[in-house]
Protein backbone atom coordinates (compact mmCIF):
# COMPACT_ATOMS: atom_id res chain seq x y z
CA UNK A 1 -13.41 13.22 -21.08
CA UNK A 2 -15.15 10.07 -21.63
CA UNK A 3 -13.55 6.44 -21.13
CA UNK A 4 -13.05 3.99 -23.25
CA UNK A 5 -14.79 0.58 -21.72
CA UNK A 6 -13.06 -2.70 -21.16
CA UNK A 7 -10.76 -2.16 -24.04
CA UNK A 8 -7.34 -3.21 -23.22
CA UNK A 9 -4.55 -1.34 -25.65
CA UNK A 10 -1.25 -2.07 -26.53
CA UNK A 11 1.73 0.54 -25.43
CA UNK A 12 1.47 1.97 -28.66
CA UNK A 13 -2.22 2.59 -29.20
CA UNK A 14 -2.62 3.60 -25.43
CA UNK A 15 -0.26 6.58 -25.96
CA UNK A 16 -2.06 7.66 -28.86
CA UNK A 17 -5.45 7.21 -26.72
CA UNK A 18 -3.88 9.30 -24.37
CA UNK A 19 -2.37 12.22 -27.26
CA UNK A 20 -5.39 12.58 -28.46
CA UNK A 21 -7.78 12.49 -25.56
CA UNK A 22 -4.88 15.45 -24.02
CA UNK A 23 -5.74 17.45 -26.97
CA UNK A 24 -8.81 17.57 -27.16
CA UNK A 25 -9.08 17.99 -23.03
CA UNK A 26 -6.41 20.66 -22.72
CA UNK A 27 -6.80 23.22 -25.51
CA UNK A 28 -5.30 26.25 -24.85
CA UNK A 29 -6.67 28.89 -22.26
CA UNK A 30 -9.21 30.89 -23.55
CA UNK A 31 -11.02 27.75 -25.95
CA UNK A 32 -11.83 24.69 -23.90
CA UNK A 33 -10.63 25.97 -20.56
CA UNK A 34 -11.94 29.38 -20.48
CA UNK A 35 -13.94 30.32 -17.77
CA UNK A 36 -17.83 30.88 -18.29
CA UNK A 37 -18.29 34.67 -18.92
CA UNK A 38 -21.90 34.41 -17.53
CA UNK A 39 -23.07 35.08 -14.04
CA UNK A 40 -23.99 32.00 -12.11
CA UNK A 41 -27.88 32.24 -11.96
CA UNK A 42 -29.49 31.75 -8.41
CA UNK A 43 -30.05 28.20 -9.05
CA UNK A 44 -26.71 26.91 -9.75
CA UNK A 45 -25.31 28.96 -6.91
CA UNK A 46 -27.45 26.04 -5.13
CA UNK A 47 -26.42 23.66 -6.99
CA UNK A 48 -22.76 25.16 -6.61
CA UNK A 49 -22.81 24.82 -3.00
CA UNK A 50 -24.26 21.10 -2.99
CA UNK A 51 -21.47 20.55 -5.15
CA UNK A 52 -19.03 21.46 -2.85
CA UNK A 53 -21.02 19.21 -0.01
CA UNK A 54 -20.45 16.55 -2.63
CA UNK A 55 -16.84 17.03 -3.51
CA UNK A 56 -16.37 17.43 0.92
CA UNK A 57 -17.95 14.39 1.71
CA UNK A 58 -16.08 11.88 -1.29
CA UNK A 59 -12.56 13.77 -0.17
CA UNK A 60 -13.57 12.53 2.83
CA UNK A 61 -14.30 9.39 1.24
CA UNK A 62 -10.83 8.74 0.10
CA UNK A 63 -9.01 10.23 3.05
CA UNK A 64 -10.70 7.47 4.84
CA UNK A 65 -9.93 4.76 1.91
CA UNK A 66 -6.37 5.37 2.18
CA UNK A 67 -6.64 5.04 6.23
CA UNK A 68 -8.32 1.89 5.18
CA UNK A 69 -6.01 0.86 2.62
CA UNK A 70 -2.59 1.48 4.94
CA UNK A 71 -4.66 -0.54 7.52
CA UNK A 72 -5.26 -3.47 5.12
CA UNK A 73 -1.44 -3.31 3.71
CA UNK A 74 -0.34 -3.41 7.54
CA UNK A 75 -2.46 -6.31 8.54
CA UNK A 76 -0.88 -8.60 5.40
CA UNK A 77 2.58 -7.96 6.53
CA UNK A 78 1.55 -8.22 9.91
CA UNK A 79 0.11 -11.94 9.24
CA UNK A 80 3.04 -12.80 7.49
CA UNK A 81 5.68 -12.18 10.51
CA UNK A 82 3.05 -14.09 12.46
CA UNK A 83 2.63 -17.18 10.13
CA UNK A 84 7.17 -16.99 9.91
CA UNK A 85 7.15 -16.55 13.76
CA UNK A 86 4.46 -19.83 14.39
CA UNK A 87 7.02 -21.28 11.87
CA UNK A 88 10.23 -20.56 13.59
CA UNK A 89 8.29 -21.86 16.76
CA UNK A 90 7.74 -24.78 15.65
CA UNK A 91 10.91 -25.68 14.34
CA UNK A 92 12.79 -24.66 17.75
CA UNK A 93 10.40 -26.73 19.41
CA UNK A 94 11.16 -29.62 17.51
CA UNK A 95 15.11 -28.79 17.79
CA UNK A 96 14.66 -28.57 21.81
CA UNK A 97 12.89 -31.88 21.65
CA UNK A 98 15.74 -33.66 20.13
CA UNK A 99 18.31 -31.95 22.46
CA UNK A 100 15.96 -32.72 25.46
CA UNK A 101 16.37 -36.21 23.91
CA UNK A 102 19.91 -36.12 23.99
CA UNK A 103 20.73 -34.74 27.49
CA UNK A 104 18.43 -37.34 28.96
CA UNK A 105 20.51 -40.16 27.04
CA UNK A 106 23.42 -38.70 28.81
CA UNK A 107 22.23 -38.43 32.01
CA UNK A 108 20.83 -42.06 31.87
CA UNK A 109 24.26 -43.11 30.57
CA UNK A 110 25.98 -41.12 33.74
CA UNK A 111 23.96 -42.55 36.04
CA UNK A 112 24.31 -46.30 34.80
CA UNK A 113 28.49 -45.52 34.68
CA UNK A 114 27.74 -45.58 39.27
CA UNK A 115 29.24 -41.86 39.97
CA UNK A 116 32.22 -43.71 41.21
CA UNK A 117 35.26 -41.11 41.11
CA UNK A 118 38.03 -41.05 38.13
CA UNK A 119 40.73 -41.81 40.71
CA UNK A 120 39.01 -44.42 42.58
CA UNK A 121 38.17 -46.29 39.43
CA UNK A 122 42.01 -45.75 38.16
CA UNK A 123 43.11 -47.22 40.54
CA UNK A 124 40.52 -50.30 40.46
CA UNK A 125 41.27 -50.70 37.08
CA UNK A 126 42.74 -53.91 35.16
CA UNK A 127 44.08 -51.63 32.25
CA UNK A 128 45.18 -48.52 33.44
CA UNK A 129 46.04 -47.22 29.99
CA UNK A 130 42.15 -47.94 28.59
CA UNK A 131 40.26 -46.54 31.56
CA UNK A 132 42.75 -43.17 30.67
CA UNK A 133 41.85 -43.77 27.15
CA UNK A 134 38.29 -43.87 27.84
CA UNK A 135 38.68 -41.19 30.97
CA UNK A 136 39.75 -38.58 27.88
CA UNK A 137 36.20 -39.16 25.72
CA UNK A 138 34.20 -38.84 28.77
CA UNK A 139 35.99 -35.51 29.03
CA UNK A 140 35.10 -35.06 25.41
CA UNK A 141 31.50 -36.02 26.17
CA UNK A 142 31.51 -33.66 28.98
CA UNK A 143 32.27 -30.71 26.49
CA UNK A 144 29.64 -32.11 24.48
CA UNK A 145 26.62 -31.89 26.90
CA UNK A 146 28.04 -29.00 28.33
CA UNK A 147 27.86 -27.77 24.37
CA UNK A 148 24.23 -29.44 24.11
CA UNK A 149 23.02 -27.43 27.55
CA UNK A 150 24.10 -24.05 26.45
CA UNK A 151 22.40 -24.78 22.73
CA UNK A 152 19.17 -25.80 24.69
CA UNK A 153 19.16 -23.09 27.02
CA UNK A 154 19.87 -21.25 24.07
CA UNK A 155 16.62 -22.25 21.84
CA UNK A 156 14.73 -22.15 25.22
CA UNK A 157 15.54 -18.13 24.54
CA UNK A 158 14.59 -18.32 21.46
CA UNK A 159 11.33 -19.49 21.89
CA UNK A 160 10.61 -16.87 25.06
CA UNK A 161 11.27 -14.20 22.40
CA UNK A 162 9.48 -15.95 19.54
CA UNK A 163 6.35 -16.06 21.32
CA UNK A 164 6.89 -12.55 22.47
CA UNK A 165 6.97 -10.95 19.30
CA UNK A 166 4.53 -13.33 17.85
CA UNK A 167 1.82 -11.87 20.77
CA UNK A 168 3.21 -8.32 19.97
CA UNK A 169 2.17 -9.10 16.53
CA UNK A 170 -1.22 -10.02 17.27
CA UNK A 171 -2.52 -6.82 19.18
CA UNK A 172 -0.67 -5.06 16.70
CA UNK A 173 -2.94 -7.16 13.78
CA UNK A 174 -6.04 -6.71 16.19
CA UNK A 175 -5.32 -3.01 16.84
CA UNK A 176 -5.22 -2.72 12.96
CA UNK A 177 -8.55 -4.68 12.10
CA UNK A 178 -10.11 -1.81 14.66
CA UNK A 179 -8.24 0.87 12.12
CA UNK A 180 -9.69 -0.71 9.12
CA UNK A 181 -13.37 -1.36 10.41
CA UNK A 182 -13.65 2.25 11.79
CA UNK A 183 -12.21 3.59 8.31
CA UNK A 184 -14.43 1.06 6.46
CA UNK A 185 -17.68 2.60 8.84
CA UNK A 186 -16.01 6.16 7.73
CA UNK A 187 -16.05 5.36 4.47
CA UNK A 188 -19.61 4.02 3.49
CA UNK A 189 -20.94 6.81 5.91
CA UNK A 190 -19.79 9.61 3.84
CA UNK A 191 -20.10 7.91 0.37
CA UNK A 192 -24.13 7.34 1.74
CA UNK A 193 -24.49 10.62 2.86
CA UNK A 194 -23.25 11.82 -0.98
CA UNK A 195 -25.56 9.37 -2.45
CA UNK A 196 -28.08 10.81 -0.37
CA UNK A 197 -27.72 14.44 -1.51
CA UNK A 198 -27.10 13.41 -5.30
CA UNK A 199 -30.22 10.80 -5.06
CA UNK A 200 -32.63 13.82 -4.02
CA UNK A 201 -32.14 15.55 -7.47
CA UNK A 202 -34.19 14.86 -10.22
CA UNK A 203 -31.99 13.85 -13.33
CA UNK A 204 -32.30 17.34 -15.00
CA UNK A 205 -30.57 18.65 -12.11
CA UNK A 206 -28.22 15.65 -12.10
CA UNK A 207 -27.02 16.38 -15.38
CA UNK A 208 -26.27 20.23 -14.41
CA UNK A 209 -24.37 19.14 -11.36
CA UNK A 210 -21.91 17.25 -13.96
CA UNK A 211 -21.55 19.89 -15.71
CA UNK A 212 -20.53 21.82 -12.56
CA UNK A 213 -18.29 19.43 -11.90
CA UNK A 214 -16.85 19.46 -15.53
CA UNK A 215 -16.73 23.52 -15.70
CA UNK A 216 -15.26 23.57 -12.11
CA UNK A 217 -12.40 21.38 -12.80
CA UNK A 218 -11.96 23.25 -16.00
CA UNK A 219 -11.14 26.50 -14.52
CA UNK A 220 -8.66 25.04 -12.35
CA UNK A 221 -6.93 23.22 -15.21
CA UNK A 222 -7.21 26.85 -17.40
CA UNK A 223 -5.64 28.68 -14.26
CA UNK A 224 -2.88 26.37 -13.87
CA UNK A 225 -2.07 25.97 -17.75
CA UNK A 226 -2.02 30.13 -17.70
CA UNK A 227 0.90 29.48 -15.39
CA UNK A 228 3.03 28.45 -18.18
CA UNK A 229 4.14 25.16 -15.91
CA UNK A 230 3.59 23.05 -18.80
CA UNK A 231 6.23 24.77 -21.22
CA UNK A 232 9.19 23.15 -18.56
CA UNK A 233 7.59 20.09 -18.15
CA UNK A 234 9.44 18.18 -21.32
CA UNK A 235 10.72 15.12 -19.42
CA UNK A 236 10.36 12.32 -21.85
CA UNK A 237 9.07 8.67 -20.27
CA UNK A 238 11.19 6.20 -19.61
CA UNK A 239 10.19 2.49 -20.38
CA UNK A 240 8.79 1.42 -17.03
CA UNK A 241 7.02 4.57 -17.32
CA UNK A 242 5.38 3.90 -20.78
CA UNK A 243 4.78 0.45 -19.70
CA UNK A 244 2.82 1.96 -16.44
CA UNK A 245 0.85 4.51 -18.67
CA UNK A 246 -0.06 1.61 -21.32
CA UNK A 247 -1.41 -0.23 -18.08
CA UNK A 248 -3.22 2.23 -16.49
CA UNK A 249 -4.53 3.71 -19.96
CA UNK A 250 -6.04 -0.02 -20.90
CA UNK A 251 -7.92 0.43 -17.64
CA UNK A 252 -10.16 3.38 -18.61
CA UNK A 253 -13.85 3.11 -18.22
CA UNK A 254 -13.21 0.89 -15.16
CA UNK A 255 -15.33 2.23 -12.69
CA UNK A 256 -13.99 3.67 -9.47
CA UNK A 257 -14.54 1.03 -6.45
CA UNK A 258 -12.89 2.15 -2.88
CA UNK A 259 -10.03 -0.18 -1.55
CA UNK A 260 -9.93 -2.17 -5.21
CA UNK A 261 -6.81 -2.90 -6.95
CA UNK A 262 -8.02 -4.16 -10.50
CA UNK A 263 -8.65 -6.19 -12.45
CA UNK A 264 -11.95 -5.10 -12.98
CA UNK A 265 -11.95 -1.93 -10.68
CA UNK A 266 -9.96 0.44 -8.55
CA UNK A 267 -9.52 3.12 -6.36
CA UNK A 268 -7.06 5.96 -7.16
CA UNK A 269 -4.13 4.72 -5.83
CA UNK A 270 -4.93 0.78 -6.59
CA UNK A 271 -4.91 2.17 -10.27
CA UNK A 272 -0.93 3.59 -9.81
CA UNK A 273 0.21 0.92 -8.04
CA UNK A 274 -0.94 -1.60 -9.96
CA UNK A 275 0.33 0.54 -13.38
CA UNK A 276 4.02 0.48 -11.97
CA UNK A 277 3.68 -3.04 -10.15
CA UNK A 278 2.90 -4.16 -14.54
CA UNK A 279 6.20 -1.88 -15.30
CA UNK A 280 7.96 -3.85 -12.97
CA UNK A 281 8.38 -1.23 -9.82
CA UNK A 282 6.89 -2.41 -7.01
CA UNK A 283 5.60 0.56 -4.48
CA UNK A 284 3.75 1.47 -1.77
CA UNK A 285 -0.37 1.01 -1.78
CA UNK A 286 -1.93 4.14 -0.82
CA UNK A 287 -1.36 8.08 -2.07
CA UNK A 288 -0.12 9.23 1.16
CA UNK A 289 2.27 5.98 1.65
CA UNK A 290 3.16 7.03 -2.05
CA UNK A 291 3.77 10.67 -1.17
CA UNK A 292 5.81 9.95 1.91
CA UNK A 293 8.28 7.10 0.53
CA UNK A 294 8.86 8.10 -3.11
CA UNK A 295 11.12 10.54 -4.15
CA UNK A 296 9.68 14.31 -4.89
CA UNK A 297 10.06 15.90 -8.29
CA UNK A 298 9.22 19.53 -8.99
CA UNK A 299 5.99 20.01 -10.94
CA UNK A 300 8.04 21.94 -14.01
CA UNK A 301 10.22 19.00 -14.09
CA UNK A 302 7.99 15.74 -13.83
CA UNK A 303 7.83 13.54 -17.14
CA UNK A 304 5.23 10.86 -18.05
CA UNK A 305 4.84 8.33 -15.51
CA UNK A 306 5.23 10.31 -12.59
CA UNK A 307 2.52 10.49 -10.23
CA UNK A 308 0.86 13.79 -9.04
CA UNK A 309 -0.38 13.47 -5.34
CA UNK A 310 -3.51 15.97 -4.90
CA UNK A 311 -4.97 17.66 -1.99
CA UNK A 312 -3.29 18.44 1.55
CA UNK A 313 -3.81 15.59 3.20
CA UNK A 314 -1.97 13.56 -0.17
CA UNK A 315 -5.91 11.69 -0.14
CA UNK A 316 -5.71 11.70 -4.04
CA UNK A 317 -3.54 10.52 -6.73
CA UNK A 318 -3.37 10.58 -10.52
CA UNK A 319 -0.43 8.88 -13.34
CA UNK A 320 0.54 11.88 -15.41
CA UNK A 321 0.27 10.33 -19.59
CA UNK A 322 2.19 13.89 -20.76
CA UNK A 323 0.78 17.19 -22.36
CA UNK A 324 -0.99 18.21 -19.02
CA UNK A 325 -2.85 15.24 -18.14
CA UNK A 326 -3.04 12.35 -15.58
CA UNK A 327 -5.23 8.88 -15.78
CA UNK A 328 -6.73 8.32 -12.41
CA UNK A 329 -9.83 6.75 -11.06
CA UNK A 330 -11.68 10.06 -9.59
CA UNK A 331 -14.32 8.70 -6.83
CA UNK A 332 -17.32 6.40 -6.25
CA UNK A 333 -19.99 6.92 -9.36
CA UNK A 334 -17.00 7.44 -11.74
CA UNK A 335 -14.91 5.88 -13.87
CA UNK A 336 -11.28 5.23 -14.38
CA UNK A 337 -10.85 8.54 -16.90
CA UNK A 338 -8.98 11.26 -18.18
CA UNK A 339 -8.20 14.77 -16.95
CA UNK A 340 -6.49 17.61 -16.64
CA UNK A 341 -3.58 17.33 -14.25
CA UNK A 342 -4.31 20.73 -12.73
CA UNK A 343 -7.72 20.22 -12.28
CA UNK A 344 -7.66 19.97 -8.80
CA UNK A 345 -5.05 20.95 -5.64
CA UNK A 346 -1.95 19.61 -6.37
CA UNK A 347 0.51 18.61 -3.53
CA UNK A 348 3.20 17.34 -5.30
CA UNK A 349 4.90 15.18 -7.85
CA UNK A 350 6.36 11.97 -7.02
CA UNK A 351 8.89 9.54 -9.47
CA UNK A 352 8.43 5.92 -8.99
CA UNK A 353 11.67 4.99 -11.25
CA UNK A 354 13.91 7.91 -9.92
């Protein structure tokens, strides 16, 4: 199932890209997908069991990419309520400025007006009827800084709870930098530790481990085509969906690069995202935020577009093109490719445009 590199393909050709690529990948059981008749000789039972190691440690990989990922997707949202918080400070601190302003003018103006009492100046009064006139808008400036007081005690508040949630915020971005430094130390650790066990070989043996890899996924796909799963799966695309396969289609050969959303790499679920963010759909980041907040689809009834969330621990994620086949970007070393959708543990479908 080899990619196409840095070609980018119209809706129209990236369908047919993706027809024909399906039918040559998913013949029917018994051709393409049948199982090897021969016994394993001793050395690829080796080999079978580093494979394994292999396939452990990038699972790992990704489980700890989509910690990662979750942690990275947190911290943006988490710096935006604290840049809209330092905003919202700011601007009551300017507003309880002003009204600070304001009751000082009034308490200046009380003080130069001699505290002398309403009746005592009534009665000391030349014109009776203007002191009464001007006794009724010092009442009406007495509502007023009353008013004033109660809106300054009021931003006062404001600002207590401002800079509350604004420190809340921080730990919470600090605790999530820990999150994403540990997963990021998780991360290279196993991907090394794969390199290491792949770097040992000598290419002959390199090449036979692909073809484990290959013959191993293509037993899986075989088994799950024998299910006949495929003959009630005849949901047609809708056009956000074509538009997300013709996206993520164009992207094959990219190679696979962990915590990347395009353009010129991705990991598995910076591929999907990205493919429905170009259809128009926004939605969540990683496969397990995917598999948790999208609405769930039977497997006999998903259509192309849907996304099929592998494993148990929804680490993996692939955009099903139709006939029995996602696009996905498959771990570090690989490419953005092609493959059968039952060609590893699924968990689930999921519909972006339900």
């Amino acid at each position: 199932m080899a990619g196409v590199t840095g070609k980018r393909h119209s809706t129209t050709t990236a369908v047919a890209l993706v027809c024909a690529c399906a039918a040559a990948v998913l013949a029917a059981p018994g051709t393409a997908f049948a199982s090897p008749a021969e016994p394993t000789p001793p050395s690829n039972r080796s080999l079978e069991k580093v494979r394994k190691e292999i396939e452990r440690l990038y699972r790992e990989a990704g489980t700890a990419t989509d910690a990662y990922n979750a942690a990275e997707e947190k911290a943006e949202k988490q710096s935006e309520e604290i840049v809209r918080l330092a905003r919202a400070i700011d601007k009551g601190q300017t507003k309880l400025d002003g009204l600070k302003a304001r009751a000082g003018a009034a308490a200046r103006a009380q003080y130069r007006g001699g505290g002398v009492p309403d009746e005592a100046r009534l009665m000391l009064s030349d014109n009776p009827s203007r002191f009464l006139d001007g006794a009724g808008r010092l009442r009406q400036g007495q509502h007023a800084t009353k008013a004033m007081l109660t809106e300054m005690s009021r931003t006062q508040a404001d600002l207590k709870t401002y800079a509350k949630d604004a420190s809340a915020q921080w730990k919470r971005l600090e605790a999530g930098r820990k999150a994403k430094a540990e997963a990021k130390k998780e991360i290279k650790k196993k991907i090394a530790a794969a390199e290491k066990l792949e770097s040992r070989m000598e290419k002959k043996e390199r090449d036979r481990l692909r073809k484990l890899e290959e013959e191993a996924a293509l037993r899986q796909q075989s088994a799950w085509v024998d299910t006949g799963i495929l003959k009630d799966a005849k949901g047609k695309a809708t056009s956000p969906g074509k538009k997300a396969i013709a996206f993520a289609t164009a992207q094959i050969g990219k190679p696979y690069v962990w915590g990347a959303e395009g353009p010129k790499s991705y990991d598995c679920s910076g591929l999907t995202s990205q493919a429905w963010a170009a259809a128009g759909k926004g939605i969540p980041r990683t496969s397990q935020e995917q598999w948790k907040r999208l609405p769930r689809v039977d497997v006999k009834n998903m259509r192309p577009g849907d996304l099929i969330i592998y494993h148990k621990d929804a680490s993996h994620v692939g955009l099903y093109v139709g006939d029995g086949a996602i696009v996905h970007a498959p771990r570090p070393g690989r490419s953005v490719t092609l493959a059968g959708a039952g060609s590893m543990e699924i968990l689930g479908v999921v519909r972006p445009d339900k």
